[in-house]
Amino acid sequence: MRKTTSQHIGSAGELLVQYKLLKFGVDSAAMTTDSGIDLVAYSPKTNRAFTIQVKTKERPNKGGGKGKLALDWNLRDSSPAELVAVTDLSTDSVWLFTHAEFQEHAQQHSERGNLKLYMYVDESVKTKKEMALMSQFEKYLIESRVITFF
């Protein structure tokens, strides 16, 4: 079996977001160049297009290499996209945030302008962070958010 590359994983995430949007009657198109915007989705509700940056994980990994299983995504603080979709290919899950929501919920902010948002898969993890368990992000699942934007 052929090994998947980061390009395969990224493309699968974009297609997963497009698939989920299409199931709700939302048209979207992939951008041909990587300018920080992966998809543009048209909202018939508001008669406008939204730009989307997609961040994809193939599966959860151990936090810090040894810790509990978690999903994590990195985003440039200066990302030009209005919406940020984060995906988990192992469960075909998509969460949809505004750029401001991603900034607010990102647990790590570097001085170089990088944000990291993570979700622990194991709900028994004890954390000092206000939001770090997957269940705490349930309201951001695309199935719930599609009505907000589209």
C-alpha positions as semicolon CSV with decimal commas, in nm:
position;residue;x (nm);y (nm);z (nm)
1;M;0,000;0,000;0,000
2;R;0,127;0,345;-0,087
3;K;0,208;0,586;0,197
4;T;-0,007;0,897;0,221
5;T;0,179;1,227;0,204
6;S;0,093;1,552;0,378
7;Q;-0,049;1,669;0,043
8;H;-0,284;1,367;0,034
9;I;-0,395;1,435;0,390
10;G;-0,453;1,806;0,322
11;S;-0,647;1,736;0,004
12;A;-0,860;1,475;0,180
13;G;-0,945;1,732;0,448
14;E;-1,049;1,989;0,189
15;L;-1,265;1,733;0,010
16;L;-1,421;1,627;0,341
17;V;-1,521;1,989;0,413
18;Q;-1,660;2,027;0,060
19;Y;-1,852;1,701;0,094
20;K;-2,007;1,805;0,425
21;L;-2,101;2,148;0,286
22;L;-2,250;1,991;-0,026
23;K;-2,468;1,762;0,188
24;F;-2,627;2,083;0,322
25;G;-2,670;2,236;-0,023
26;V;-2,371;2,468;0,004
27;D;-2,157;2,510;-0,308
28;S;-1,785;2,552;-0,261
29;A;-1,476;2,558;-0,477
30;A;-1,111;2,483;-0,412
31;M;-0,852;2,751;-0,477
32;T;-0,583;2,660;-0,728
33;T;-0,295;2,824;-0,539
34;D;-0,201;2,814;-0,172
35;S;-0,253;3,170;-0,052
36;G;-0,390;3,086;0,292
37;I;-0,738;3,022;0,157
38;D;-0,829;2,668;0,056
39;L;-1,199;2,696;-0,027
40;V;-1,458;2,955;-0,112
41;A;-1,816;2,866;-0,016
42;Y;-2,123;3,055;-0,131
43;S;-2,402;3,126;0,114
44;P;-2,743;3,158;-0,053
45;K;-2,877;3,272;0,286
46;T;-2,659;3,586;0,291
47;N;-2,578;3,611;-0,082
48;R;-2,207;3,620;-0,012
49;A;-1,902;3,400;-0,030
50;F;-1,693;3,291;0,269
51;T;-1,322;3,211;0,249
52;I;-1,212;2,899;0,437
53;Q;-0,872;2,772;0,551
54;V;-0,874;2,394;0,609
55;K;-0,640;2,227;0,858
56;T;-0,634;1,848;0,863
57;K;-0,515;1,571;1,093
58;E;-0,508;1,211;0,979
59;R;-0,561;1,081;1,333
60;P;-0,506;1,183;1,697
61;N;-0,149;1,174;1,828
62;K;-0,006;1,154;2,177
63;G;0,026;1,505;2,320
64;G;0,392;1,598;2,351
65;G;0,481;1,258;2,206
66;K;0,404;1,074;2,532
67;G;0,079;1,217;2,663
68;K;-0,289;1,150;2,606
69;L;-0,434;1,129;2,254
70;A;-0,519;1,466;2,109
71;L;-0,586;1,639;1,780
72;D;-0,405;1,966;1,715
73;W;-0,396;2,219;1,435
74;N;-0,168;2,515;1,367
75;L;-0,275;2,839;1,202
76;R;-0,097;3,163;1,125
77;D;-0,255;3,444;1,323
78;S;-0,241;3,649;1,003
79;S;-0,441;3,393;0,802
80;P;-0,659;3,583;0,554
81;A;-0,948;3,332;0,571
82;E;-1,275;3,430;0,738
83;L;-1,348;3,073;0,850
84;V;-1,119;2,795;0,969
85;A;-1,224;2,432;0,924
86;V;-1,031;2,172;1,124
87;T;-1,070;1,807;1,036
88;D;-1,002;1,461;1,174
89;L;-0,986;1,208;0,893
90;S;-1,002;0,910;1,131
91;T;-1,361;1,002;1,225
92;D;-1,456;1,221;0,925
93;S;-1,520;1,506;1,169
94;V;-1,511;1,874;1,080
95;W;-1,527;2,170;1,317
96;L;-1,589;2,518;1,176
97;F;-1,469;2,837;1,347
98;T;-1,454;3,201;1,256
99;H;-1,096;3,323;1,254
100;A;-1,168;3,514;1,576
101;E;-1,310;3,202;1,744
102;F;-1,003;3,001;1,648
103;Q;-0,782;3,275;1,798
104;E;-0,992;3,282;2,115
105;H;-0,989;2,905;2,169
106;A;-0,629;2,839;2,062
107;Q;-0,447;2,725;2,372
108;Q;-0,105;2,830;2,244
109;H;-0,001;3,162;2,089
110;S;0,360;3,201;1,981
111;E;0,548;3,528;1,951
112;R;0,597;3,451;1,582
113;G;0,222;3,475;1,525
114;N;0,135;3,105;1,522
115;L;-0,172;2,964;1,694
116;K;-0,227;2,606;1,810
117;L;-0,568;2,466;1,888
118;Y;-0,592;2,119;2,038
119;M;-0,862;1,882;2,160
120;Y;-0,803;1,586;2,386
121;V;-0,981;1,275;2,260
122;D;-0,970;1,118;2,607
123;E;-1,243;1,293;2,806
124;S;-1,085;1,194;3,138
125;V;-0,784;1,422;3,085
126;K;-0,741;1,677;3,362
127;T;-0,644;2,013;3,216
128;K;-0,625;2,369;3,342
129;K;-0,736;2,502;3,004
130;E;-1,094;2,626;2,985
131;M;-1,156;2,438;2,660
132;A;-0,939;2,140;2,573
133;L;-1,165;1,832;2,564
134;M;-1,323;1,726;2,235
135;S;-1,675;1,735;2,384
136;Q;-1,629;2,103;2,472
137;F;-1,603;2,184;2,100
138;E;-1,918;1,998;1,997
139;K;-2,109;2,317;1,914
140;Y;-1,846;2,394;1,648
141;L;-1,910;2,075;1,449
142;I;-1,992;2,169;1,090
143;E;-2,333;2,001;1,112
144;S;-2,430;2,261;1,376
145;R;-2,244;2,556;1,225
146;V;-2,363;2,531;0,867
147;I;-2,691;2,706;0,961
148;T;-2,498;2,994;1,117
149;F;-2,311;3,084;0,800
150;F;-2,498;2,924;0,513
